[in-house]
Coordinates of C-alpha atoms in Angstrom, one line a residue:
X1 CA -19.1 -0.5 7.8
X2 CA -21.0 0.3 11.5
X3 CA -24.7 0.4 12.1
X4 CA -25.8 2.1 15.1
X5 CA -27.9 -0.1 16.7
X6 CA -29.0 1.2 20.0
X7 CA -29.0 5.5 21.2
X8 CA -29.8 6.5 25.0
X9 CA -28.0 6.4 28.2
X10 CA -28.5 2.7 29.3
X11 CA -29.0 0.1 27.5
X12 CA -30.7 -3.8 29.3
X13 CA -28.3 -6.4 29.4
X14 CA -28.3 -9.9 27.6
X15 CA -29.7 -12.7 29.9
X16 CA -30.4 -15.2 26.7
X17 CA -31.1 -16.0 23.1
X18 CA -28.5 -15.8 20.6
X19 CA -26.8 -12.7 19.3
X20 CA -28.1 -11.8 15.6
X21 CA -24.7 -12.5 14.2
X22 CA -23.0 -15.1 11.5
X23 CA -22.7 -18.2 14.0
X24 CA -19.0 -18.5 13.9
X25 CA -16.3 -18.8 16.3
X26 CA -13.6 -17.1 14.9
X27 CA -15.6 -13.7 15.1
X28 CA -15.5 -14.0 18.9
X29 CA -12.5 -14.7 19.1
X30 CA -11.2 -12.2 16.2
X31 CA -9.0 -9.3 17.5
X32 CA -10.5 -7.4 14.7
X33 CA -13.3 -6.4 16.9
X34 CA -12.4 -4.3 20.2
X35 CA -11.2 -5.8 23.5
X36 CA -12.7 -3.2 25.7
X37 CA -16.9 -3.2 24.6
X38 CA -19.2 -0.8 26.3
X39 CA -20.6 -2.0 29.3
X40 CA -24.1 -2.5 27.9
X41 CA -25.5 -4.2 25.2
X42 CA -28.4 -4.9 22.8
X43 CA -31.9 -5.6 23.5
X44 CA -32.9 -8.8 22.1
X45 CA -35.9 -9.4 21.0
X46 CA -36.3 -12.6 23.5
X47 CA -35.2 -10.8 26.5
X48 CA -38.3 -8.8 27.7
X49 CA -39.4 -11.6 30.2
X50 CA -35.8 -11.5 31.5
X51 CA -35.4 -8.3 31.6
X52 CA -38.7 -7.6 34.0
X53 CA -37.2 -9.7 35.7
X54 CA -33.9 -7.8 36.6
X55 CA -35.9 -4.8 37.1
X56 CA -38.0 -6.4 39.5
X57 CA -35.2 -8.4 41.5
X58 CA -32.4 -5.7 41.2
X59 CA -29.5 -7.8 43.1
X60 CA -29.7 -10.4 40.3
X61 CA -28.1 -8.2 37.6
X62 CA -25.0 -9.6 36.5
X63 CA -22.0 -8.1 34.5
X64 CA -23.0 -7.7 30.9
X65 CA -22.0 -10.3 27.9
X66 CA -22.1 -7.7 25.3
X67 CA -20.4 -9.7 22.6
X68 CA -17.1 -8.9 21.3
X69 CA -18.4 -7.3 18.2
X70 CA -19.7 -4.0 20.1
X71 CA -17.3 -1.4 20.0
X72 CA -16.5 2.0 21.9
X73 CA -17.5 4.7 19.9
X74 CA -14.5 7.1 21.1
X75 CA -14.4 10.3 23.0
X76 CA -17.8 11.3 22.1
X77 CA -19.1 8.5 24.3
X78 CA -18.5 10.8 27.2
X79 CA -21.5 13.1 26.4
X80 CA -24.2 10.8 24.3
X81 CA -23.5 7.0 25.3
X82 CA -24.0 5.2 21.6
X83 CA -23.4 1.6 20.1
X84 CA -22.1 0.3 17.0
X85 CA -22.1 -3.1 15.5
X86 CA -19.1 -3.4 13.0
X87 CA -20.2 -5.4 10.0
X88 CA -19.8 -9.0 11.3
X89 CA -18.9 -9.8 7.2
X90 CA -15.0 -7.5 8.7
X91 CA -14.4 -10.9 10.9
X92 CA -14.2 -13.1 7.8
X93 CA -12.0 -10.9 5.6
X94 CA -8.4 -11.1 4.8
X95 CA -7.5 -7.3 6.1
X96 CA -9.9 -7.5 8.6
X97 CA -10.0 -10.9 10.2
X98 CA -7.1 -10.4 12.8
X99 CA -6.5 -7.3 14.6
X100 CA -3.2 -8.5 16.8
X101 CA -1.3 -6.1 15.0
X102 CA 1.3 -3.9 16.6
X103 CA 3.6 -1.3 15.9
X104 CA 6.9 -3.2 14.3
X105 CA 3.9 -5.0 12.5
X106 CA 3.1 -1.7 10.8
X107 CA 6.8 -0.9 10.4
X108 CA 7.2 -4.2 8.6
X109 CA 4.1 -4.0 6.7
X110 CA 5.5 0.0 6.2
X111 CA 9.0 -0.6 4.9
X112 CA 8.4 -3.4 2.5
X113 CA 5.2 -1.6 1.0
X114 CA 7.2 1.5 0.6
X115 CA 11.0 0.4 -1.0
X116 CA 10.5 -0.9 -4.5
X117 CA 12.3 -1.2 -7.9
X118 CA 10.9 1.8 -9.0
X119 CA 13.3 3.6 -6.4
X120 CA 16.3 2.4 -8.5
X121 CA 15.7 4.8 -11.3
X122 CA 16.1 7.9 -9.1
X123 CA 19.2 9.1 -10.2
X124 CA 17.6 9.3 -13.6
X125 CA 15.7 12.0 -12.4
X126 CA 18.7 14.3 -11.4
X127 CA 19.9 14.3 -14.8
X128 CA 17.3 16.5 -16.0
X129 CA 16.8 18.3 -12.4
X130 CA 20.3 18.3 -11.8
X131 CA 21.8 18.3 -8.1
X132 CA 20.1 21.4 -6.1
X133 CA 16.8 21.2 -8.3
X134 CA 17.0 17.0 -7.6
X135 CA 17.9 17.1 -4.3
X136 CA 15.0 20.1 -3.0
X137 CA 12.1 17.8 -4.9
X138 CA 13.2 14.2 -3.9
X139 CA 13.0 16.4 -0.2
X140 CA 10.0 18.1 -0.6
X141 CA 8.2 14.5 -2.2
X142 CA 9.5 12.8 1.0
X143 CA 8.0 15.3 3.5
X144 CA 4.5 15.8 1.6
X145 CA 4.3 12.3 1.0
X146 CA 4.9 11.5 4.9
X147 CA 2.1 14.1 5.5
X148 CA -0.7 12.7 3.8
X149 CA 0.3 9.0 5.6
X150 CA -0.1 11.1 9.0
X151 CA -3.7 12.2 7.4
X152 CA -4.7 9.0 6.3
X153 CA -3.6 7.5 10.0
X154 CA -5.9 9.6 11.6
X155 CA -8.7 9.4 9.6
X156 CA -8.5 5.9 9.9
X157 CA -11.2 6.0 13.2
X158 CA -13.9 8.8 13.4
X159 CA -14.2 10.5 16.7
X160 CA -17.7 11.1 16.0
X161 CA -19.1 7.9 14.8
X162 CA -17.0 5.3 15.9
X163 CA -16.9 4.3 12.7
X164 CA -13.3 2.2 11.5
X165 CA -12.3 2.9 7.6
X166 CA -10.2 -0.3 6.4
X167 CA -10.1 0.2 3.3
X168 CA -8.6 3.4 1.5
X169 CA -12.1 3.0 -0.9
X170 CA -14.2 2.8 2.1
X171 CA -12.8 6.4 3.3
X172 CA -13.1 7.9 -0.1
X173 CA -16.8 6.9 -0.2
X174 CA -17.3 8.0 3.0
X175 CA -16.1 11.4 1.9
X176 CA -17.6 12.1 -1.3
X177 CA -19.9 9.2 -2.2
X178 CA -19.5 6.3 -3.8
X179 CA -20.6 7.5 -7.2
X180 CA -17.2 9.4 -7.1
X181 CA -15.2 6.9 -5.7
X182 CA -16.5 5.0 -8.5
X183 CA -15.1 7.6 -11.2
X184 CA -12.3 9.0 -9.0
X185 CA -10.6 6.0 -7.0
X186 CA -11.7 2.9 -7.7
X187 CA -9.5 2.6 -10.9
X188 CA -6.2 3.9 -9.2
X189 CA -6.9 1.9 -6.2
X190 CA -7.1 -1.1 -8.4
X191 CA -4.0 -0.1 -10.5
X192 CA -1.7 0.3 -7.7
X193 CA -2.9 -3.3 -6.4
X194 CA -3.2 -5.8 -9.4
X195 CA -0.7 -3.1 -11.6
X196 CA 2.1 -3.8 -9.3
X197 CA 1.5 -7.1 -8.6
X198 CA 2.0 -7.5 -12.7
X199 CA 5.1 -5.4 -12.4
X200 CA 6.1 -7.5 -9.5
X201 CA 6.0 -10.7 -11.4
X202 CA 8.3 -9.3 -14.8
X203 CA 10.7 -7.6 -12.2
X204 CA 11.0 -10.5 -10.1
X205 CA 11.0 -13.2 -13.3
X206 CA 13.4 -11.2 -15.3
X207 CA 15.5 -10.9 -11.8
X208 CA 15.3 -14.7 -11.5
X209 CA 17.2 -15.2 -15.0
X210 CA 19.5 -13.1 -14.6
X211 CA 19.8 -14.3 -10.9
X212 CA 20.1 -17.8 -12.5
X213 CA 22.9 -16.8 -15.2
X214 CA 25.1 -15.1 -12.4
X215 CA 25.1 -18.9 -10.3
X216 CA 25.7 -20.6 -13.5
X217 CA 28.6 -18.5 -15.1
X218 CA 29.2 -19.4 -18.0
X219 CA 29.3 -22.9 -17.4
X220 CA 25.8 -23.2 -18.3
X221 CA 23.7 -25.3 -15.7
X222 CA 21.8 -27.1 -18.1
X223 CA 21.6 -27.7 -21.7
X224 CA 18.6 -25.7 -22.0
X225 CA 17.6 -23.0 -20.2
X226 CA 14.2 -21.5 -19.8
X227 CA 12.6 -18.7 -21.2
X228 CA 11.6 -15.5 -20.2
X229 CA 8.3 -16.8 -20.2
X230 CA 9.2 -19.8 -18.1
X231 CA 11.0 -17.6 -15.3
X232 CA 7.6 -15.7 -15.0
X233 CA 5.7 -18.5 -14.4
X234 CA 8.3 -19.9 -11.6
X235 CA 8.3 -16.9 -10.2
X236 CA 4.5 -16.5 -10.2
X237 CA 4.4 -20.5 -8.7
X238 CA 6.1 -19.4 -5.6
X239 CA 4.0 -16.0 -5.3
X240 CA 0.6 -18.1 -5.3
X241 CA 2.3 -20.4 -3.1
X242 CA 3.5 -18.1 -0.1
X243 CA -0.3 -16.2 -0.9
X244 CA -2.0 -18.7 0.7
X245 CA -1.2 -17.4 4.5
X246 CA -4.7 -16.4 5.3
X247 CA -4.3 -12.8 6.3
X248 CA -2.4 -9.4 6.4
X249 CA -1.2 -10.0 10.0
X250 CA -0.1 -13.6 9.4
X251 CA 2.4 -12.3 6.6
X252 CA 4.3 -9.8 9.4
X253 CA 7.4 -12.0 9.0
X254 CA 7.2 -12.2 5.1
X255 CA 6.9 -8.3 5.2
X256 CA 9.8 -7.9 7.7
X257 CA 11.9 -10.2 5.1
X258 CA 11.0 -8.4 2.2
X259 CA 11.8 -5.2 4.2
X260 CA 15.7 -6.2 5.0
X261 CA 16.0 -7.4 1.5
X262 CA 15.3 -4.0 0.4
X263 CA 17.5 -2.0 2.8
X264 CA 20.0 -4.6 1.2
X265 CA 19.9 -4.5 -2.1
X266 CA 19.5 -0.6 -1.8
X267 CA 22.2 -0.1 0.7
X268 CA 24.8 -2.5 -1.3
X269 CA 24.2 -0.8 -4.6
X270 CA 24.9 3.0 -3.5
X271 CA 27.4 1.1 -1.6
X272 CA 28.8 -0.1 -4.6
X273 CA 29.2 2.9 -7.0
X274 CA 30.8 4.8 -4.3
X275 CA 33.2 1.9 -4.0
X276 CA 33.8 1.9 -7.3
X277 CA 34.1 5.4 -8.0
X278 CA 32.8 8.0 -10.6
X279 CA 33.1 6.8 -14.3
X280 CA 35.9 8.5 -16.7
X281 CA 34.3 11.4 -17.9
X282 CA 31.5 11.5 -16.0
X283 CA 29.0 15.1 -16.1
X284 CA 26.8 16.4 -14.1
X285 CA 25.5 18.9 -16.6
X286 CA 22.0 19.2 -17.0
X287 CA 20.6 17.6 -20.3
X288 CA 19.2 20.1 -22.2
X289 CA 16.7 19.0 -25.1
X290 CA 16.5 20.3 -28.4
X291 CA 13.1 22.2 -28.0
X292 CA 10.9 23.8 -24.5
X293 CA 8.4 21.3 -25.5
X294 CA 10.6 18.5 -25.1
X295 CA 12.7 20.4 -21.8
X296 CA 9.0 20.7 -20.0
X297 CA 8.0 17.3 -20.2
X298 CA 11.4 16.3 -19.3
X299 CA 10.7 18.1 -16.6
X300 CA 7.8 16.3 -15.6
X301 CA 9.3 12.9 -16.5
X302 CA 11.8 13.8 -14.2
X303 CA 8.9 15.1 -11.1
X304 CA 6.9 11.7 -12.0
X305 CA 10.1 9.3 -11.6
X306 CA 10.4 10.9 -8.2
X307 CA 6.5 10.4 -7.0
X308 CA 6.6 7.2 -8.5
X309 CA 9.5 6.3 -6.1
X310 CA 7.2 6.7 -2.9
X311 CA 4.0 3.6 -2.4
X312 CA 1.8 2.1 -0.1
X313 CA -1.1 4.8 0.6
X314 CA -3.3 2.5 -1.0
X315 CA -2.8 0.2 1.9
X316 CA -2.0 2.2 4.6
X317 CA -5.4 2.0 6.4
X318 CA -5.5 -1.6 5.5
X319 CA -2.2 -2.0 7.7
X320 CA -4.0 -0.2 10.4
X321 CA -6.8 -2.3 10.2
X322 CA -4.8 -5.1 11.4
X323 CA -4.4 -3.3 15.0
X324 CA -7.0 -3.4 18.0
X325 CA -7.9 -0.3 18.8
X326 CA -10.1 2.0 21.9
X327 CA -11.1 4.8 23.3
X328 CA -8.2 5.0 25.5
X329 CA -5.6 3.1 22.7
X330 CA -6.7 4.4 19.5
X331 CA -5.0 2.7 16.6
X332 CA -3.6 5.6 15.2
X333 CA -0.8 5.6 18.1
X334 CA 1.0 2.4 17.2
X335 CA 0.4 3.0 13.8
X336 CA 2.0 6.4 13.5
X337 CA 4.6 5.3 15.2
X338 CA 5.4 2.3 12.8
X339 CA 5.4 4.6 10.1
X340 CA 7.8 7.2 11.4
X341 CA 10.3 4.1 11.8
X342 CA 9.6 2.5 9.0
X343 CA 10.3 6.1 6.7
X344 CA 13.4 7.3 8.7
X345 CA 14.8 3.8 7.3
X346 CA 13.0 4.6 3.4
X347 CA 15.0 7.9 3.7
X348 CA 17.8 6.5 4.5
X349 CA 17.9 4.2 1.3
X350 CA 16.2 6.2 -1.1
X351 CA 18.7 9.7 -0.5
X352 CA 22.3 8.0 -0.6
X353 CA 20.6 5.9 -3.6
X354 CA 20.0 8.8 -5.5
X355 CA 22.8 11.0 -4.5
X356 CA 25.2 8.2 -4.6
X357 CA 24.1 6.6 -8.2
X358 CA 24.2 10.7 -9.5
X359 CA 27.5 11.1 -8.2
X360 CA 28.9 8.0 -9.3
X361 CA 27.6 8.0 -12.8
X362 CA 25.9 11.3 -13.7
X363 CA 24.3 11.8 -17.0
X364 CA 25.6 8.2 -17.7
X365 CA 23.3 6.5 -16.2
X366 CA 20.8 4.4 -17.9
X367 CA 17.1 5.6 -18.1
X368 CA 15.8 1.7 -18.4
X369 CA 17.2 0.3 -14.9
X370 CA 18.4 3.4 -13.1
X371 CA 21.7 2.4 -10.7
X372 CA 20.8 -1.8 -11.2
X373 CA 21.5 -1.5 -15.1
X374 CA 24.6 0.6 -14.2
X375 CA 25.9 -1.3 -11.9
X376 CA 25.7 -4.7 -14.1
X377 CA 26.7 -2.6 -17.2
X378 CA 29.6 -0.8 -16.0
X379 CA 31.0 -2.8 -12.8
X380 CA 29.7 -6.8 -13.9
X381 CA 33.2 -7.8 -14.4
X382 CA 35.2 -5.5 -11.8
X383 CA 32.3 -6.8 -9.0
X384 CA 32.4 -9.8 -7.5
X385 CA 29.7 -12.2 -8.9
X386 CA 28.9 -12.9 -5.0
X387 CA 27.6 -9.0 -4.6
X388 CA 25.8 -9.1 -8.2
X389 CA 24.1 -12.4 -7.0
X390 CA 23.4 -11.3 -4.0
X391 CA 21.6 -8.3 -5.1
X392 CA 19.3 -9.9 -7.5
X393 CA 18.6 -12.5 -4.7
X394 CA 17.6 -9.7 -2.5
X395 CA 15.5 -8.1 -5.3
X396 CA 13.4 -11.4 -5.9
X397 CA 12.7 -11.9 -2.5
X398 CA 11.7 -8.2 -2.0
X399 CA 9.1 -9.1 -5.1
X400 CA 7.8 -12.1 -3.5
X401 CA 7.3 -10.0 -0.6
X402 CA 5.8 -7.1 -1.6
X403 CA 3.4 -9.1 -3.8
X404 CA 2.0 -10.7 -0.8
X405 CA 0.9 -6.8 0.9
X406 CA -0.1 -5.6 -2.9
X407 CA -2.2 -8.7 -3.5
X408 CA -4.2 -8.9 -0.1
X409 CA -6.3 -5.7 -1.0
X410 CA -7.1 -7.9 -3.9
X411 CA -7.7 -10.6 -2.2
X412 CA -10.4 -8.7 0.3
X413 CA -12.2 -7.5 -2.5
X414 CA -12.8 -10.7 -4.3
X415 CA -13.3 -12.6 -0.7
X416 CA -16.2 -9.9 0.3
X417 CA -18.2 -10.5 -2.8
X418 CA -18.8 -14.1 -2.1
X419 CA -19.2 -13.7 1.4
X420 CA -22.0 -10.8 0.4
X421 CA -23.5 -14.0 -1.3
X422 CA -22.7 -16.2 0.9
X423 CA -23.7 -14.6 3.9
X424 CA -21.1 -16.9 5.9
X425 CA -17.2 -16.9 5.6
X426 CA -15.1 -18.4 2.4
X427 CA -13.8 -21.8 2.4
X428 CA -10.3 -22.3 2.7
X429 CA -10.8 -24.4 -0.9
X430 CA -12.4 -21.3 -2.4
X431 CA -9.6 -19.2 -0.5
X432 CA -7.1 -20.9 -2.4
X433 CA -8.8 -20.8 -5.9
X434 CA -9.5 -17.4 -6.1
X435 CA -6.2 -16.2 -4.9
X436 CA -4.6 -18.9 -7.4
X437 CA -6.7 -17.0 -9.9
X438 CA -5.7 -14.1 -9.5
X439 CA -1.8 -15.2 -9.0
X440 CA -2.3 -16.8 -12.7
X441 CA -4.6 -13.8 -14.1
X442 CA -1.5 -11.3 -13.5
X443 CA 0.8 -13.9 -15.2
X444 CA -1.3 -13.9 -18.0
X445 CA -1.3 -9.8 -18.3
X446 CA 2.4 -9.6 -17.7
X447 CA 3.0 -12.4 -20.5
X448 CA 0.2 -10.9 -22.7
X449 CA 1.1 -7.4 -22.4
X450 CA 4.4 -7.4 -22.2
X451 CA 4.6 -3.1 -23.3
X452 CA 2.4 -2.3 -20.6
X453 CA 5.4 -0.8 -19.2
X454 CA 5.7 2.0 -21.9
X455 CA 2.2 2.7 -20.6
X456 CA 3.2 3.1 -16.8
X457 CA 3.9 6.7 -17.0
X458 CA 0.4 7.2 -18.2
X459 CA -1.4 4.9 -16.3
X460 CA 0.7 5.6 -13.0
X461 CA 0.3 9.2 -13.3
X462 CA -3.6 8.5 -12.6
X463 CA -2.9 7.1 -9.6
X464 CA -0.5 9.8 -7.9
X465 CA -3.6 11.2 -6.2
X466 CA -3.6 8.4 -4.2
X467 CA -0.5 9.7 -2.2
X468 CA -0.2 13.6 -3.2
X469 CA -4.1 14.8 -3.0
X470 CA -6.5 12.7 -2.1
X471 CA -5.9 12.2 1.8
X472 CA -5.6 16.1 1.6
X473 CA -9.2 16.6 0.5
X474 CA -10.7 13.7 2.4
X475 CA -9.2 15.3 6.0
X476 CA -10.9 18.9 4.6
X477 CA -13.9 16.9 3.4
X478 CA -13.8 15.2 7.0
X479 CA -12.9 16.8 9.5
X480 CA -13.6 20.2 8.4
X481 CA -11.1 22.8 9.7
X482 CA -12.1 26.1 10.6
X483 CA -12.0 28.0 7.3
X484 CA -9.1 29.8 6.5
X485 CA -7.2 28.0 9.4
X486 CA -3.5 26.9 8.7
X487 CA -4.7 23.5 8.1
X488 CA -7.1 24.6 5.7
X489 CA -5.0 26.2 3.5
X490 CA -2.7 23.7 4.0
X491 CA -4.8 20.7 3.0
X492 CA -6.3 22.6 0.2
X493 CA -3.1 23.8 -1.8
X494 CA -1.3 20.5 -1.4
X495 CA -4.8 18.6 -2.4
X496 CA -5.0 20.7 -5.4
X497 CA -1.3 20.5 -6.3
X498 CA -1.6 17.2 -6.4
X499 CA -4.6 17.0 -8.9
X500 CA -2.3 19.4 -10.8
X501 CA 0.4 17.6 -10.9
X502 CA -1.4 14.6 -11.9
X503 CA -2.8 16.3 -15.3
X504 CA 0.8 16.8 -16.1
X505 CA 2.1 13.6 -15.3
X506 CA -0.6 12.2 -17.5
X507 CA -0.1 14.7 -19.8
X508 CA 3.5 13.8 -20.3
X509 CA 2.5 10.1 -20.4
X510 CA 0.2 10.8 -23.5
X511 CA 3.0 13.2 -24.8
X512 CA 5.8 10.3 -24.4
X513 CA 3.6 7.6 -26.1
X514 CA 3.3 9.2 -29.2
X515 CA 6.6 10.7 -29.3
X516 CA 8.5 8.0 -28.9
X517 CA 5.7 5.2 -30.3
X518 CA 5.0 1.7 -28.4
X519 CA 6.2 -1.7 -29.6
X520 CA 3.2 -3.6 -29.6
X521 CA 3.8 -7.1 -29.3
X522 CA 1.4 -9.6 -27.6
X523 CA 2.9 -12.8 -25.7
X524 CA 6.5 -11.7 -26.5
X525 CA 8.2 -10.4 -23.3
X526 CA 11.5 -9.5 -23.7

């Protein structure tokens, strides 16, 4: 990411020659590179005439043109003065391009990251868990989950080095290698960027039907309407379409969109059931399965519903990336502060949603779906259409959304393997292929493999460390508390808790595949 360049106390100024940067404008100009530089600069391999010079006529020294891609190293600049170049490849990357971010940027970026469909099945989870049991784990999820984003916001910038992590893959290898990110992250890092974005485009596409049979009635808009199939690929049209905004930053207002959508469709739904009222014969009993073996994984079906519902560590420091950031006004201010807003509004639609959608319909309640499925089973014809539409609405455009922040880590990777290659930045034409490709390859997967749902427990349950454990071990890895501190063993049980309960999420994922079997059916979405 940084190479340190230059070590002493002074450093000679730049009189002339050119910098040994890519020649492009936009790096100069980039906010991804800090607006307060040292006041020194780089010895250039032309400027030892120039600079006998200044040493010789002393009054002629000028203010130094250290360009914009020398950054402040942070506090330890105070006692050993040191310079680092950030990788001038960071100026022509999607993440990493702009840096005008500020803090309702990162509450945006935040809220629509962080609300998803996956939030809906929550009241699922207290039918196993039941109220106090439900209630003390969606509570203690919340809290350790808000934790690890405080981590992972202050190990965005080392103290020490200077050095700023973009990328949650970049801090991993910076912690334990990249042979081990290799094994450990990459795979879940991937998952939780192309995954969703494949989830995104059946939720949204399935949405969009029955958003399209709500308007229609049963009036029927035309003679033939399309398929399942079809609705995917309109959905996905409109996804590559609104991908093409060139970077994280220039999406703030699609992110503040998808965020209101998702406060609506979540705030109208618990809204909703308590409107409606608890069904006839409704129980709050806890289910209780025929066998241990099949209470315990129930168990952890019920813990792995709940860490599902909480997202968006995997581009956390990618958000923060977007923001300038000193000695004096470090990143990690703005950012934290975009966060806590941004989850004091998460909490406030993901605890009436559960609570509400329990009360309302209690054991009830549909495990495919969660509160959405109730809702459209047991209130579609007491509702007015207008809500029911407007719901579905809300949760399209929250897909749309939320594709946009899930794709752009996707985006970056593909972008800095060609600029590697390239050695210059990526053409907007090449821009718009590869993230056309990639819009189209996750069609193709989502039509393909349309069971890769059963799979999600499995396959999500790998990727849990990303929030619970990871950010845990890195800050111990890191920043290396005193041992035996408070933050020691604070870091290290909830680090390995987290690995814990990821061998049990993915052990109930293996356990509910073959109990329950897979209906394997390629290029058949339902």
């Amino acid at each position: 990411m940084a190479e340190v360049v230059e070590t002493g106390p002074t450093a000679p100024p730049v009189n002339g020659g050119e910098i040994s940067a890519p020649p492009m404008q936009t790096q100069y100009n980039s906010p991804s590179l800090s607006r307060k530089p040292l006041l020194l600069s780089i010895e250039h391999p032309n400027a030892a005439s120039s600079n006998a010079h200044d040493r010789a006529n002393p009054k002629t020294m000028t203010t130094s043109r250290t360009p914009n891609f020398i950054t402040p190293l942070g506090s330890p600049i105070r006692r050993a003065i040191k310079m680092t170049r950030l990788d001038p490849q960071d100026a022509w990357l999607p993440i990493t391009e702009s840096r005008n971010g500020n803090t309702f940027y990162a509450a945006f970026h935040t809220l629509c990251a962080g609300i998803g469909i996956q939030a809906l099945v929550l009241p699922v989870s207290f039918t196993i868990l039941g109220w106090s049991w439900g209630i003390i784990c969606l509570t203690v999820a919340f809290v350790w989950q808000l934790y690890t984003f405080w981590l992972l916001t202050n190990l965005h910038e080392s103290t020490e080095t200077g050095m700023r992590y973009s990328r949650f893959l970049q801090l991993f290898n910076a912690a334990f290698g990249e042979k081990m990110g290799k094994i450990f992250a990459l795979f879940p890092i991937m998952y939780l960027s192309g995954g969703t974005c494949v989830a995104l485009i059946v939720v949204g596409g399935s949405t969009s039907k029955l958003f399209y049979q709500i308007v229609c009635g049963g009036h029927g808009c035309v003679a033939k309407p399309l398929t399942t199939v079809e609705w995917y690929l309109v959905f996905t049209c409109a996804a590559v379409l609104l991908s093409q905004l060139p970077n994280l930053n220039s999406i703030a207002g699609v992110s503040l969109i998808g965020a209101v959508t998702a406060i609506g469709y979540c705030t109208i739904m618990w809204i909703v059931s308590v409107t409606e009222g608890r069904l006839d014969g409704v129980s709050y009993d806890r289910i209780k399965p025929n066998t241990n073996t099949e209470w315990f994984f129930g168990v952890l079906n019920a813990l792995g519903i709940i860490a599902f519902a909480f997202r968006g560590h995997n581009v956390t420091l990618e958000i923060q990336a977007t923001m300038p950031s000193s000695e004096k006004k470090p990143s990690r201010v703005p950012m934290w502060r975009g966060v806590q807003a941004a989850y004091s509004i998460v909490a406030l639609c993901l605890f009436p949603l559960a609570i509400a959608g329990y009360w309302a319909y209690g054991n009830k309640i549909p495990e495919n779906g969660g509160i959405l499925t109730a809702i459209y089973a047991f209130h579609g014809r007491d509702t007015s259409q207008t809500i029911l539409g407007l719901i579905s609405l809300f949760v399209i455009i929250n897909a749309l959304s939320s594709f946009q922040i899930y794709g752009m880590p996707m985006f970056d990777d593909m972008e800095s393997k060609i600029t590697k290659r390239m050695k210059k930045p990526c053409p907007w034409w090449l821009r718009v292929i590869l993230r056309v490709m990639f819009g189209y390859g996750c069609f193709f997967v989502a039509v393909a493999i349309p069971f890769l749902g059963s799979l999600a427990g499995l396959i999500g349950g790998i990727a849990v460390p990303v929030t619970f454990a990871y950010p845990c071990l890195m800050w111990i890895r890191i920043k290396k508390p005193k041992k035996h501190s408070f933050m020691w063993w604070l870091n290290w049980g909830l680090g390995i808790s987290g690995i814990l309960l990821t061998v049990l999420l993915v052990a109930a994922g293996v356990y509910v595949v073959i109990d329950t079997g897979i209906e394997v059916s390629f290029f058949k979405p339902h």
